[in-house]
């Protein structure tokens, strides 16, 4: 698609790729080393991707982790996909966020992605009572 940011990504931005997917640094990173992985074919959501695309994306997640471990020496990772506007998706070309995490980057990282909003049922020990 000619107007899709990820379909028209400059080749020089790509840090890893395989037959069906590519990886590049996020232009608006949450943390140093934040990478996006996208299928080469324009698909809107994770649920539109083929099994082959999902497998290719997972292989790149593994490769990106190895690259980021060597370059940034992170202490952990958050890996996630926003599907639909209600979930925060703003670019409608499926993409996986690989976000390196570092000791001390937030005061209390417990709960990870569970902290995007208050839980329906309080999570034990998370102060949501």
GROMACS .gro file of C-alpha atoms in nm:
model
  129
    1UNK     CA    1   0.000   0.000   0.000
    2UNK     CA    2   0.149   0.328  -0.113
    3UNK     CA    3   0.031   0.528   0.190
    4UNK     CA    4   0.133   0.274   0.459
    5UNK     CA    5   0.440   0.373   0.663
    6UNK     CA    6   0.548   0.013   0.702
    7UNK     CA    7   0.491  -0.085   0.338
    8UNK     CA    8   0.711   0.204   0.224
    9UNK     CA    9   0.983   0.171   0.490
   10UNK     CA   10   1.328   0.262   0.356
   11UNK     CA   11   1.551  -0.044   0.315
   12UNK     CA   12   1.818   0.134   0.519
   13UNK     CA   13   1.591   0.119   0.829
   14UNK     CA   14   1.571  -0.262   0.827
   15UNK     CA   15   1.789  -0.431   1.091
   16UNK     CA   16   1.681  -0.793   1.028
   17UNK     CA   17   1.455  -0.966   0.779
   18UNK     CA   18   1.353  -1.301   0.642
   19UNK     CA   19   1.127  -1.415   0.359
   20UNK     CA   20   0.799  -1.289   0.509
   21UNK     CA   21   0.885  -1.031   0.777
   22UNK     CA   22   1.122  -0.749   0.867
   23UNK     CA   23   1.241  -0.570   1.180
   24UNK     CA   24   1.338  -0.208   1.242
   25UNK     CA   25   1.385   0.030   1.533
   26UNK     CA   26   1.068   0.211   1.645
   27UNK     CA   27   1.084   0.583   1.561
   28UNK     CA   28   0.905   0.659   1.890
   29UNK     CA   29   1.072   0.411   2.128
   30UNK     CA   30   0.944   0.330   2.475
   31UNK     CA   31   1.297   0.225   2.574
   32UNK     CA   32   1.637   0.216   2.407
   33UNK     CA   33   1.638  -0.065   2.150
   34UNK     CA   34   1.258  -0.077   2.095
   35UNK     CA   35   1.199  -0.272   1.772
   36UNK     CA   36   0.896  -0.332   1.554
   37UNK     CA   37   0.852  -0.650   1.351
   38UNK     CA   38   0.605  -0.647   1.061
   39UNK     CA   39   0.495  -0.889   0.793
   40UNK     CA   40   0.613  -0.782   0.446
   41UNK     CA   41   0.262  -0.830   0.314
   42UNK     CA   42   0.019  -0.559   0.421
   43UNK     CA   43  -0.215  -0.710   0.678
   44UNK     CA   44  -0.409  -0.504   0.930
   45UNK     CA   45  -0.401  -0.731   1.235
   46UNK     CA   46  -0.238  -1.035   1.385
   47UNK     CA   47  -0.556  -1.226   1.304
   48UNK     CA   48  -0.515  -1.149   0.932
   49UNK     CA   49  -0.161  -1.291   0.914
   50UNK     CA   50  -0.097  -1.638   0.777
   51UNK     CA   51   0.063  -1.912   0.985
   52UNK     CA   52   0.377  -1.874   0.772
   53UNK     CA   53   0.390  -1.500   0.849
   54UNK     CA   54   0.344  -1.565   1.222
   55UNK     CA   55   0.627  -1.820   1.214
   56UNK     CA   56   0.851  -1.577   1.027
   57UNK     CA   57   0.770  -1.302   1.277
   58UNK     CA   58   0.852  -1.533   1.568
   59UNK     CA   59   1.188  -1.622   1.411
   60UNK     CA   60   1.264  -1.250   1.386
   61UNK     CA   61   1.162  -1.198   1.749
   62UNK     CA   62   1.429  -1.454   1.842
   63UNK     CA   63   1.687  -1.285   1.618
   64UNK     CA   64   1.600  -0.938   1.746
   65UNK     CA   65   1.637  -1.055   2.106
   66UNK     CA   66   1.984  -1.189   2.030
   67UNK     CA   67   2.082  -0.864   1.857
   68UNK     CA   68   1.943  -0.647   2.138
   69UNK     CA   69   2.105  -0.862   2.409
   70UNK     CA   70   2.443  -0.801   2.245
   71UNK     CA   71   2.392  -0.431   2.174
   72UNK     CA   72   2.191  -0.305   2.473
   73UNK     CA   73   2.234  -0.571   2.746
   74UNK     CA   74   1.871  -0.547   2.856
   75UNK     CA   75   1.743  -0.725   3.166
   76UNK     CA   76   1.406  -0.831   3.022
   77UNK     CA   77   1.154  -0.776   2.743
   78UNK     CA   78   0.793  -0.686   2.681
   79UNK     CA   79   0.658  -0.826   2.355
   80UNK     CA   80   0.314  -0.722   2.238
   81UNK     CA   81   0.069  -0.656   1.959
   82UNK     CA   82  -0.209  -0.397   1.957
   83UNK     CA   83  -0.508  -0.521   1.757
   84UNK     CA   84  -0.767  -0.257   1.671
   85UNK     CA   85  -0.814   0.105   1.772
   86UNK     CA   86  -0.970   0.005   2.106
   87UNK     CA   87  -0.644  -0.172   2.192
   88UNK     CA   88  -0.432   0.126   2.091
   89UNK     CA   89  -0.339   0.030   1.735
   90UNK     CA   90  -0.263   0.351   1.543
   91UNK     CA   91  -0.086   0.214   1.235
   92UNK     CA   92  -0.306  -0.043   1.068
   93UNK     CA   93  -0.031  -0.268   0.940
   94UNK     CA   94   0.016  -0.551   1.190
   95UNK     CA   95   0.330  -0.503   1.401
   96UNK     CA   96   0.489  -0.666   1.704
   97UNK     CA   97   0.662  -0.448   1.962
   98UNK     CA   98   0.982  -0.590   2.112
   99UNK     CA   99   1.064  -0.359   2.400
  100UNK     CA  100   1.384  -0.413   2.598
  101UNK     CA  101   1.343  -0.353   2.971
  102UNK     CA  102   1.614  -0.242   3.209
  103UNK     CA  103   1.648  -0.269   3.585
  104UNK     CA  104   1.517   0.058   3.726
  105UNK     CA  105   1.348   0.187   3.406
  106UNK     CA  106   1.025   0.211   3.610
  107UNK     CA  107   0.979   0.216   3.985
  108UNK     CA  108   0.787  -0.114   4.003
  109UNK     CA  109   0.769  -0.327   3.686
  110UNK     CA  110   0.558  -0.604   3.845
  111UNK     CA  111   0.258  -0.683   3.632
  112UNK     CA  112   0.424  -0.574   3.305
  113UNK     CA  113   0.160  -0.535   3.038
  114UNK     CA  114  -0.113  -0.597   3.295
  115UNK     CA  115  -0.065  -0.232   3.397
  116UNK     CA  116  -0.211  -0.086   3.078
  117UNK     CA  117  -0.537  -0.038   3.271
  118UNK     CA  118  -0.691  -0.128   3.602
  119UNK     CA  119  -0.781  -0.497   3.622
  120UNK     CA  120  -1.142  -0.613   3.634
  121UNK     CA  121  -1.038  -0.841   3.921
  122UNK     CA  122  -0.764  -0.698   4.145
  123UNK     CA  123  -0.427  -0.863   4.093
  124UNK     CA  124  -0.289  -0.980   4.428
  125UNK     CA  125  -0.025  -0.746   4.565
  126UNK     CA  126  -0.064  -0.483   4.292
  127UNK     CA  127  -0.241  -0.218   4.501
  128UNK     CA  128  -0.564  -0.232   4.298
  129UNK     CA  129  -0.782  -0.332   4.595
   0.00000   0.00000   0.00000
